[in-house]
GROMACS .gro file of C-alpha atoms in nm:
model
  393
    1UNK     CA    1  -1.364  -2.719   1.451
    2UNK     CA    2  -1.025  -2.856   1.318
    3UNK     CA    3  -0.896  -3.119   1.486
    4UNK     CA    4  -0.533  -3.052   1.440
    5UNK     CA    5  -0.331  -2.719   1.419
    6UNK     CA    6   0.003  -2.581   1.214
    7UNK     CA    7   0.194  -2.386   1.390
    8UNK     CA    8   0.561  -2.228   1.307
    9UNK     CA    9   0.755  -1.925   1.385
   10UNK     CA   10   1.065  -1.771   1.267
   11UNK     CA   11   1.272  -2.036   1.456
   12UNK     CA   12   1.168  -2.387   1.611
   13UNK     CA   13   1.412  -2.587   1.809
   14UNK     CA   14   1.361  -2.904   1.670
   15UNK     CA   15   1.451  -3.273   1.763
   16UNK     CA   16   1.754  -3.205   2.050
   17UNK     CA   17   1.732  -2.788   1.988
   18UNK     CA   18   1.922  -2.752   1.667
   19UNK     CA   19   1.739  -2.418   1.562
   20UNK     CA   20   1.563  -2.392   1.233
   21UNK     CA   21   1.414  -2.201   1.005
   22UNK     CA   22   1.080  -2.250   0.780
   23UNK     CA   23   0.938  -2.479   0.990
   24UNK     CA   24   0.629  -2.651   1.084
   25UNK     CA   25   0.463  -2.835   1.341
   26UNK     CA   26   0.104  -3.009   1.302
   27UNK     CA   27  -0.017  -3.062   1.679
   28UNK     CA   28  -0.365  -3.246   1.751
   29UNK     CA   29  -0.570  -3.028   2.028
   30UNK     CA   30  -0.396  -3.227   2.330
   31UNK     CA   31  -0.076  -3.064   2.193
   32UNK     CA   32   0.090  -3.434   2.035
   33UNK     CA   33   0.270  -3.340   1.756
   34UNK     CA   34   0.160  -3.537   1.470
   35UNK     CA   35   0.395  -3.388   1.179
   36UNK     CA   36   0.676  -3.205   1.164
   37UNK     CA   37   0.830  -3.059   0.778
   38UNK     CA   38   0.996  -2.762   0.665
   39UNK     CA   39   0.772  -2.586   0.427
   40UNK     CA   40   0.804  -2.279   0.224
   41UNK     CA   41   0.704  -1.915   0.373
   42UNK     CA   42   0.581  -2.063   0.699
   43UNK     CA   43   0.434  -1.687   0.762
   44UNK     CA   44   0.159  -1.738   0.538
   45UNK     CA   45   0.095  -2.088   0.478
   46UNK     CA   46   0.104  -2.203   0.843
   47UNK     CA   47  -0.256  -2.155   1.078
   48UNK     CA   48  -0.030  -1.981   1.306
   49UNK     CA   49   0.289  -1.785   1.267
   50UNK     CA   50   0.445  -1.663   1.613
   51UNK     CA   51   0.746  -1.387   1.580
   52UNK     CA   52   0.999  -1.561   1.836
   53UNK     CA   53   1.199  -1.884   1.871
   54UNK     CA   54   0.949  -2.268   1.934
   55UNK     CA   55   1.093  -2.492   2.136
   56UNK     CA   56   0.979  -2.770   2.408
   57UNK     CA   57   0.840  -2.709   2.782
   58UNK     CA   58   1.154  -2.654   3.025
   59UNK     CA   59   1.246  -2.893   3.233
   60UNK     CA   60   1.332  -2.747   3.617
   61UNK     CA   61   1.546  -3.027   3.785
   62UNK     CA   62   1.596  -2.872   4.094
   63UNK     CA   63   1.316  -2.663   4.297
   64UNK     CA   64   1.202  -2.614   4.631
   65UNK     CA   65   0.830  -2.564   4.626
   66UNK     CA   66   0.773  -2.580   5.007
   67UNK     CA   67   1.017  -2.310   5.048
   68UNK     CA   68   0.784  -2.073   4.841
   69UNK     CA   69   0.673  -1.936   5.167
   70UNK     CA   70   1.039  -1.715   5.225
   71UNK     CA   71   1.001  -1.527   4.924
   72UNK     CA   72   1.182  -1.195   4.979
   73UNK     CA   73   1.274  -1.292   5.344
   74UNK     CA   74   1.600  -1.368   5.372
   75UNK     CA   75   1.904  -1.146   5.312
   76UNK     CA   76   2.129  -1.199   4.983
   77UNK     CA   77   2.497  -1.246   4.981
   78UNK     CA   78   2.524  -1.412   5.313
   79UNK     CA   79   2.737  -1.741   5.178
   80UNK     CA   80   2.561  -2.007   5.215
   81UNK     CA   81   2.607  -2.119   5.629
   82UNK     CA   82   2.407  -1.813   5.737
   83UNK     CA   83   2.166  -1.880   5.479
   84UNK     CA   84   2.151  -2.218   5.597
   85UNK     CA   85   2.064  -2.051   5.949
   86UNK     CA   86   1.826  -1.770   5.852
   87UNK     CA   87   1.596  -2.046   5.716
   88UNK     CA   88   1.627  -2.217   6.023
   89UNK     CA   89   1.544  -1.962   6.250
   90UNK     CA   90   1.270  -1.823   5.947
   91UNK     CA   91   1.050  -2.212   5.974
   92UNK     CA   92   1.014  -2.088   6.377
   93UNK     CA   93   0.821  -1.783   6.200
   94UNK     CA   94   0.577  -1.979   5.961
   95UNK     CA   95   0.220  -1.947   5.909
   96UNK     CA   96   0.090  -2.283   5.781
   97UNK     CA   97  -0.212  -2.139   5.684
   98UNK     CA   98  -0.099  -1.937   5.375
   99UNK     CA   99   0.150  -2.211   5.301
  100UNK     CA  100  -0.057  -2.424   5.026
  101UNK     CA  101  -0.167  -2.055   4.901
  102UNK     CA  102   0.214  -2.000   4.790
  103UNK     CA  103   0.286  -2.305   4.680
  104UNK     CA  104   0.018  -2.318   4.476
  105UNK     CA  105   0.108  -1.973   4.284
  106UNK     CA  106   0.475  -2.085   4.239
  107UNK     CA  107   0.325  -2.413   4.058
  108UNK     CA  108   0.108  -2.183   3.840
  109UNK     CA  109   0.407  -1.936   3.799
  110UNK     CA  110   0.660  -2.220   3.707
  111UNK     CA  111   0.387  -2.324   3.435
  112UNK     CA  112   0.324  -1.958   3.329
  113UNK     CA  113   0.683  -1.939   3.235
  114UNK     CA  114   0.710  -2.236   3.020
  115UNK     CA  115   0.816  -2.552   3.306
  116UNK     CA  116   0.628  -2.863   3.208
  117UNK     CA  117   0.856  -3.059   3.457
  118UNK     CA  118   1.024  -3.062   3.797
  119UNK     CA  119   1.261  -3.234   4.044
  120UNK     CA  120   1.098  -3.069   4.348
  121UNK     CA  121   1.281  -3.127   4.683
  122UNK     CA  122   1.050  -3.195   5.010
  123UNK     CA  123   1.124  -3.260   5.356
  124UNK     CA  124   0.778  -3.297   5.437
  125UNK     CA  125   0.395  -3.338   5.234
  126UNK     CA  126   0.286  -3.014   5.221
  127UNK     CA  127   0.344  -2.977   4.863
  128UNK     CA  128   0.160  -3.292   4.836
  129UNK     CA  129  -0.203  -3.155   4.735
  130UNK     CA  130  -0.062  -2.904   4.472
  131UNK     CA  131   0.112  -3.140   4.286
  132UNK     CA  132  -0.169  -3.435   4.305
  133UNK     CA  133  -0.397  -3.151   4.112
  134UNK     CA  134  -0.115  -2.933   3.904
  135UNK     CA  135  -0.070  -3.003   3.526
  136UNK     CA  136   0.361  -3.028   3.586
  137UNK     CA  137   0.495  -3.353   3.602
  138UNK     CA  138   0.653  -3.374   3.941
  139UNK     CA  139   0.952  -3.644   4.061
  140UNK     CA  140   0.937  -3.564   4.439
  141UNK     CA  141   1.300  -3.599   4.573
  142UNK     CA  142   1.221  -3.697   4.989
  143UNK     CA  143   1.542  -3.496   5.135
  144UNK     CA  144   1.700  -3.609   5.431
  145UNK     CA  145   1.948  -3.426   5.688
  146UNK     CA  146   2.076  -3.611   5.996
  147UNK     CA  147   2.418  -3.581   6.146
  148UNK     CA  148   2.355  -3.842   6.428
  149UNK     CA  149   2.643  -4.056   6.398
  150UNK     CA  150   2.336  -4.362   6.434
  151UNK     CA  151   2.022  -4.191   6.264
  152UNK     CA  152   1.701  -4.315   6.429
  153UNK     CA  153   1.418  -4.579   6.285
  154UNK     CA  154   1.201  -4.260   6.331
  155UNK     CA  155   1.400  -4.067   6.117
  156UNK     CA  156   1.377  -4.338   5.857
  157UNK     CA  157   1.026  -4.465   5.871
  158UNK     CA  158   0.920  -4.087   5.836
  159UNK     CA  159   1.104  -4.047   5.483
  160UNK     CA  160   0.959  -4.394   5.386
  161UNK     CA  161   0.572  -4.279   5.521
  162UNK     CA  162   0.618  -3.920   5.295
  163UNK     CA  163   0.698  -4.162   4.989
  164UNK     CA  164   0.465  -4.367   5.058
  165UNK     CA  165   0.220  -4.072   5.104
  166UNK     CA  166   0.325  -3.931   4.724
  167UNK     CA  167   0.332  -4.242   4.606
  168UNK     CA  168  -0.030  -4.302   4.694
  169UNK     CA  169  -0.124  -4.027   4.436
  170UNK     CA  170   0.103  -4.161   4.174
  171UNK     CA  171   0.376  -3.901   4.213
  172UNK     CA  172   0.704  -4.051   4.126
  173UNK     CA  173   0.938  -3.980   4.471
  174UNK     CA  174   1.279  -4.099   4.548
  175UNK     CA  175   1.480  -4.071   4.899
  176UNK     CA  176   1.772  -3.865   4.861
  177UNK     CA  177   2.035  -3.683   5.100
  178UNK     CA  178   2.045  -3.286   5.162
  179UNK     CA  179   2.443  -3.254   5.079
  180UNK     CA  180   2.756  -3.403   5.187
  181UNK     CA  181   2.808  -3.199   5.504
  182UNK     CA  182   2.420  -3.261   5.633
  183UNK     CA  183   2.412  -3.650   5.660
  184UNK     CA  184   2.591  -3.893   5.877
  185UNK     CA  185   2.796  -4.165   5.644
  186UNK     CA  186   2.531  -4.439   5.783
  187UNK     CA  187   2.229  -4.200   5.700
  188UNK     CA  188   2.372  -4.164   5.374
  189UNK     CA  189   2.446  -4.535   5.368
  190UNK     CA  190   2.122  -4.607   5.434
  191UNK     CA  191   1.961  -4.372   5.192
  192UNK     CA  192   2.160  -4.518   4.930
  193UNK     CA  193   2.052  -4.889   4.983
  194UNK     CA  194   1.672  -4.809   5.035
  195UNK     CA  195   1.712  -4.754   4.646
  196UNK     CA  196   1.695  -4.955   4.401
  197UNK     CA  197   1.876  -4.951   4.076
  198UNK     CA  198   1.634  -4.750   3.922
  199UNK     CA  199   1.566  -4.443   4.123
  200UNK     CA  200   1.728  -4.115   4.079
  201UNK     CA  201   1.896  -3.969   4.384
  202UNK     CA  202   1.998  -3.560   4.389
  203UNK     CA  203   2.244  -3.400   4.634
  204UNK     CA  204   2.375  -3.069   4.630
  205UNK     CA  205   2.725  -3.004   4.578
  206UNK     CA  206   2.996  -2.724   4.645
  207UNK     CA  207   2.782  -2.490   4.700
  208UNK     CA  208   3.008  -2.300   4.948
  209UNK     CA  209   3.419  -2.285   4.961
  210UNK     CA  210   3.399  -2.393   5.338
  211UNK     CA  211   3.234  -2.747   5.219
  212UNK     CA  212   3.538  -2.852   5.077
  213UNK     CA  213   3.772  -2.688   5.392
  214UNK     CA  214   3.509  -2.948   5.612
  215UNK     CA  215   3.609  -3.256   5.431
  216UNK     CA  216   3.976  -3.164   5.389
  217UNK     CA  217   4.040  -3.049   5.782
  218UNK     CA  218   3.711  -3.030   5.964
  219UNK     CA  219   3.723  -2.657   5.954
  220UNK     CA  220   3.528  -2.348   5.805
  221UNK     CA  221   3.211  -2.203   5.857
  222UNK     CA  222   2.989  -2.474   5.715
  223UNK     CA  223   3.169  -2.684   6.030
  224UNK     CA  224   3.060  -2.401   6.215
  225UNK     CA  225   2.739  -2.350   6.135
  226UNK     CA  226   2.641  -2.714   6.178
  227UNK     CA  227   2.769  -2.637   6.548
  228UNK     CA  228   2.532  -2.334   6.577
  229UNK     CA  229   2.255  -2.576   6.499
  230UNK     CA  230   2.300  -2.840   6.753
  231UNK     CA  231   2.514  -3.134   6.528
  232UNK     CA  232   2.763  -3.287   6.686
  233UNK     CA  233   3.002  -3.408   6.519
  234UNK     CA  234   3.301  -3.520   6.702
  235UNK     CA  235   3.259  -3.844   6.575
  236UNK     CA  236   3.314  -3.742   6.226
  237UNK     CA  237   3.681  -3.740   6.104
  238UNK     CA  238   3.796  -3.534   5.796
  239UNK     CA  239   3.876  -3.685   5.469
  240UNK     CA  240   4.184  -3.457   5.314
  241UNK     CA  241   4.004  -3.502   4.996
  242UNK     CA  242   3.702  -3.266   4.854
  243UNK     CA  243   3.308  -3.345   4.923
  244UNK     CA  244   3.301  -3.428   4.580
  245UNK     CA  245   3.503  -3.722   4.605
  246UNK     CA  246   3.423  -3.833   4.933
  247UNK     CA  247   3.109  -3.812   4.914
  248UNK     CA  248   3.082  -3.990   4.566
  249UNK     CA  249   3.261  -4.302   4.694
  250UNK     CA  250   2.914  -4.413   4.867
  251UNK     CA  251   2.750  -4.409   4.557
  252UNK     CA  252   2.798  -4.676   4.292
  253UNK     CA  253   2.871  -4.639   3.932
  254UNK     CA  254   2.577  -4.693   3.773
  255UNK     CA  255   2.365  -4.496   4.035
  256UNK     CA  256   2.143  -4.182   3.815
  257UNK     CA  257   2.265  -3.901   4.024
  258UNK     CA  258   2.243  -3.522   3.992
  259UNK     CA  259   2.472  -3.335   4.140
  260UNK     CA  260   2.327  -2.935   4.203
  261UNK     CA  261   2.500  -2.595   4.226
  262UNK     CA  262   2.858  -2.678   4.166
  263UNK     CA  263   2.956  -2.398   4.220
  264UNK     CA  264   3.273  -2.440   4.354
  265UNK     CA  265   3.362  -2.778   4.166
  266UNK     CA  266   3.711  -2.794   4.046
  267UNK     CA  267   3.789  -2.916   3.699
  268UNK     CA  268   3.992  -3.208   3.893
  269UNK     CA  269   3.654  -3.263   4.086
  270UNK     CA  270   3.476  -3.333   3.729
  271UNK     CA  271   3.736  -3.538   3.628
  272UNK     CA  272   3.697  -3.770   3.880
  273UNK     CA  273   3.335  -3.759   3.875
  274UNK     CA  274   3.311  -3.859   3.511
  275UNK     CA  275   3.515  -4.111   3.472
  276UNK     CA  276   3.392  -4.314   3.833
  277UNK     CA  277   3.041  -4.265   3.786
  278UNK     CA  278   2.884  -4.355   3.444
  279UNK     CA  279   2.500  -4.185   3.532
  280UNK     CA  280   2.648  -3.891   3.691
  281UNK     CA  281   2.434  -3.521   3.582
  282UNK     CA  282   2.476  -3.171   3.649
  283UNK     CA  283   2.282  -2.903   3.740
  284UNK     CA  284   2.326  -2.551   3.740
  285UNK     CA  285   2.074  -2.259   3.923
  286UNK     CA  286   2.260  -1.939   3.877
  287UNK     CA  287   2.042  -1.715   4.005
  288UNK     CA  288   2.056  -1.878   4.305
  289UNK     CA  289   2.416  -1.905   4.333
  290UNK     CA  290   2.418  -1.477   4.304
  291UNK     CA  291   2.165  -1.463   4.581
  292UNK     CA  292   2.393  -1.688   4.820
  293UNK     CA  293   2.740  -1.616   4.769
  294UNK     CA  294   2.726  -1.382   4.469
  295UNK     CA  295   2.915  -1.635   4.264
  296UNK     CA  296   2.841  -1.864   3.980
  297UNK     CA  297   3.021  -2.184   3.882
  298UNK     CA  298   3.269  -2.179   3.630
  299UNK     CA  299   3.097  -2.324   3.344
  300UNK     CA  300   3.300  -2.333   3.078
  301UNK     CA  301   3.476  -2.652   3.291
  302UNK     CA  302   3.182  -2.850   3.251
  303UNK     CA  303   3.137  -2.848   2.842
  304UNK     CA  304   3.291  -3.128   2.769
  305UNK     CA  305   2.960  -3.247   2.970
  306UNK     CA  306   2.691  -3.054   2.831
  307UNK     CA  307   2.499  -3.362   2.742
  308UNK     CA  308   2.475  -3.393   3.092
  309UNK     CA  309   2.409  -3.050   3.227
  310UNK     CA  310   2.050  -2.984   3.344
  311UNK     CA  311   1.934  -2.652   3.491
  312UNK     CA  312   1.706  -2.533   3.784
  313UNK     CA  313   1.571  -2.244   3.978
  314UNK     CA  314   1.608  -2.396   4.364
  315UNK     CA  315   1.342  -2.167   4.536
  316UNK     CA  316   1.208  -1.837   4.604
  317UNK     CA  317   1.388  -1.841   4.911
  318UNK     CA  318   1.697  -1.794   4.691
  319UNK     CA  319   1.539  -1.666   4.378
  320UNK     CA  320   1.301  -1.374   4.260
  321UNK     CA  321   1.121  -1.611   4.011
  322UNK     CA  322   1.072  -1.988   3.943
  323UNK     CA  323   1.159  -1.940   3.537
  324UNK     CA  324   1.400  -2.114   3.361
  325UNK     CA  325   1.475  -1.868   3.068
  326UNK     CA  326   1.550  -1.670   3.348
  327UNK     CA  327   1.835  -1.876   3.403
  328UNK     CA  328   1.953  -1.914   3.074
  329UNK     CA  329   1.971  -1.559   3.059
  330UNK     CA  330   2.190  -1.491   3.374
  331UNK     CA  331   2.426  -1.803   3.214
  332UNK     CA  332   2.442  -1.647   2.908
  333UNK     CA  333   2.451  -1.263   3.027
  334UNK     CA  334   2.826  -1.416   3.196
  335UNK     CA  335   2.934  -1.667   2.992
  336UNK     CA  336   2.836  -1.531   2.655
  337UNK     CA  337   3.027  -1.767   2.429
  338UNK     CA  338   2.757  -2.021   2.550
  339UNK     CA  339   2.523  -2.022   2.255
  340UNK     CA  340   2.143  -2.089   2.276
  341UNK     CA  341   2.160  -2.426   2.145
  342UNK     CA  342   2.327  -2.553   2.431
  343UNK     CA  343   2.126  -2.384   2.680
  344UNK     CA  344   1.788  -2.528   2.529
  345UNK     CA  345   1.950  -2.810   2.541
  346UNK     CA  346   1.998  -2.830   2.906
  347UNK     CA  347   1.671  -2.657   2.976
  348UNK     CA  348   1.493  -2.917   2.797
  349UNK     CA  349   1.611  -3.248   2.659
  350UNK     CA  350   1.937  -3.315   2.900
  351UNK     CA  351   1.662  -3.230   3.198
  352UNK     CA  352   1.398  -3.492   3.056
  353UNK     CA  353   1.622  -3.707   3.019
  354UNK     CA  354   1.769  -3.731   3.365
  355UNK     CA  355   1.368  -3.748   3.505
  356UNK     CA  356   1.345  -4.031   3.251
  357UNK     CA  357   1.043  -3.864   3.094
  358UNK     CA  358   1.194  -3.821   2.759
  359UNK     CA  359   0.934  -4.076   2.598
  360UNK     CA  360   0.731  -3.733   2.604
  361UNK     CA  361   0.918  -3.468   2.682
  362UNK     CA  362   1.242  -3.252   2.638
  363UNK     CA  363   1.209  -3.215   2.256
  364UNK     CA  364   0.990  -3.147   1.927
  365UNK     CA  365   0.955  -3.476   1.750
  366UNK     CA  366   0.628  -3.658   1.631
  367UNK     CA  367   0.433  -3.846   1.898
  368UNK     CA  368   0.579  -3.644   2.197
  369UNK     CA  369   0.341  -3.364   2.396
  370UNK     CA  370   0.613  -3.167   2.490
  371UNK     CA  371   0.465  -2.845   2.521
  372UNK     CA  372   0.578  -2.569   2.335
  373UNK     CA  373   0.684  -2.254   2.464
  374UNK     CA  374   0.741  -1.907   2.263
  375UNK     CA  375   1.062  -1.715   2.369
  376UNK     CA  376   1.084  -1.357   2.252
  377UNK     CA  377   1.234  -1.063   2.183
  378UNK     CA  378   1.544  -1.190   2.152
  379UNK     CA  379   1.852  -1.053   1.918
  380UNK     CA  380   1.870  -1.344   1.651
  381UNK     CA  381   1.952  -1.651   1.822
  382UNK     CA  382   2.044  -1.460   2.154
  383UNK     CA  383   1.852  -1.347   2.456
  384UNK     CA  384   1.815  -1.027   2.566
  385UNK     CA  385   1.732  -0.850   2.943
  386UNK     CA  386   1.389  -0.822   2.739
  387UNK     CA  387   1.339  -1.190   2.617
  388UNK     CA  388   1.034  -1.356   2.775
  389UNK     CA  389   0.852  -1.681   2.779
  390UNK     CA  390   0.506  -1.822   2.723
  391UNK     CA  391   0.353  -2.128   2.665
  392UNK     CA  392   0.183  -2.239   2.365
  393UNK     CA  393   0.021  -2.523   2.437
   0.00000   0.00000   0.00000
């Protein structure tokens, strides 16, 4: 039996996803590449020759594992405060039983259709198990919510015990606040110094219109919905600014954050963003953003960033499918002046990068173990409502 493989196909994304052709990758059987070369008709010189487009494992910075449980559940197009609610009122409704059965098909799913790697969200450890067996690389953001004006040593020792609980199985896991309107300035105060300089930290941001109308007067249905759920917040006194920016403020400048959905960021909002905050990623699930408020961001602001986009899926609640090229397709399929190149780029390196697991994944370069993952049917160097993904290796 040979103890290393050549494999090529009519394209390979190579190095940071410039696409080539007459290529050829030499992988031992773990799947390190050990050689990389452009060779002459790959088709018939190679030990395997794949019809479709190479290129590394995604990379799925934002997911929500433990919310595999609502698949199909909750209505679409609701904006995002009644979606908010609906999962709310949906928890009152679960069956723990058949919980680790889900989460454990999403994990195989996500791997299925090509993730090697997540930033999975948890409020609790009941992805725990999965992700202590799974063959994904997992960074376990802890997520807090608390709009207590004081929030409680409870509250705090729990999100210390579920790190400390992930941490036990050597799962990389970082505390990190829900969004802007969901903690308390000291909860997010206190999030923020638990840290150290080294941790990542994730928040979602603009996601709704009425996030921005609660920092600017303390008005709008987010406000309102936070009501519905028991916060008080007549402590809390409106900024006149965005969340974006007054939210950001707590942060400092060298702080590795990841700001997710976006979808109502303002090209005034980046601005400011990128030239305070010198870590500062985004992250973009479209399909999500359809299912909530039937609206995606406006991309084409955000290019002068790509190096720091990322993508994600969130989770089933808000999805139909945990798959990346998925996503690329929906970006594409609006914004088609966006060319595949950049979106491998974001589904791969940019993502591996912001894990800080780039050492070995993200791209197609000698001594990684990347993965590699097939994409076809596609139309050239463009995907298609056919195009699918597989792994390789």
């Amino acid at each position: 039996m040979k103890n290393t493989i050549s494999i090529s196909a009519k394209y390979i994304a190579v190095n940071h996803n410039k696409i080539l052709k007459d290529c050829e990758l030499t992988i031992d059987k773990n799947g390190l590449i050990i050689r990389f070369e452009q060779i002459s008709n790959p088709e018939k010189n190679s030990d395997c020759y794949y019809n479709g487009i190479l290129c590394p494992g995604f990379i799925n910075t934002h997911c929500h594992l433990e919310l595999a449980y609502l698949h199909n559940k909750l209505p679409t197009k609701t904006t995002l405060p009644d979606f908010i609610k609906n999962i709310v009122y949906e928890k009152r409704n679960i069956k723990r039983e058949e919980v680790q059965r889900i989460i454990k098909n999403a994990d195989r799913k996500m791997q299925e259709n090509g993730i090697v790697a997540v930033g999975d969200i948890s409020n609790d450890i009941s992805s725990l198990l999965v992700k202590s067996t799974s063959d994904l690389y997992y960074h376990t953001f802890i997520e807090l919510f608390g709009l207590v004006q004081h929030p409680s040593d409870e509250v705090k020792e729990n999100a210390l015990s579920i790190q400390e609980s992930f941490k036990d199985k050597h799962l990389p896991a970082s505390i990190t606040p829900h969004a802007p309107y969901s903690v308390s300035p000291n909860l997010l105060k206190w999030i923020i110094g638990e840290h150290n300089n080294d941790q990542l930290f994730t928040i979602h941001n603009q996601e709704t219109a009425s996030e921005n109308d609660l920092f600017q007067s303390k008005s709008g249905s987010v406000k309102d919905a936070m009501e519905e759920l028991g916060a008080n917040i007549d402590y809390w006194q409106p900024t006149g600014q965005n969340s974006i920016q007054s939210t950001l403020n707590y942060f400092k400048k060298h702080h590795k954050l990841l700001l997710v959905h976006n979808t109502f960021t303002s090209k005034e909002d980046i601005d400011y963003a990128t030239s305070n905050f010198e870590n500062l990623w985004w992250c973009f699930c479209p399909n999500a953003n359809l299912y909530i408020e039937n609206k995606l961001p406006s991309i084409p602001l955000f290019l002068d960033h790509s190096n720091r986009i990322t993508l994600g899926t969130d989770s089933l609640a808000s999805n139909n499918e945990l798959s990346i090229l998925s996503e690329m397709k929906t970006i594409q399929k609006h914004y088609p002046e966006t060319s595949l190149e950049q979106l491998l780029q974001w589904a791969t390196i940019n993502g591996a990068k912001f894990l800080g697991i780039d050492d070995q994944f993200g791209s197609l370069e000698v001594g990684k173990r990347p993965g590699l993952v097939l994409i076809e049917n596609t139309d050239g160097l463009k995907l298609t409502d056919q195009s699918t993904a597989r792994r390789i290796t």
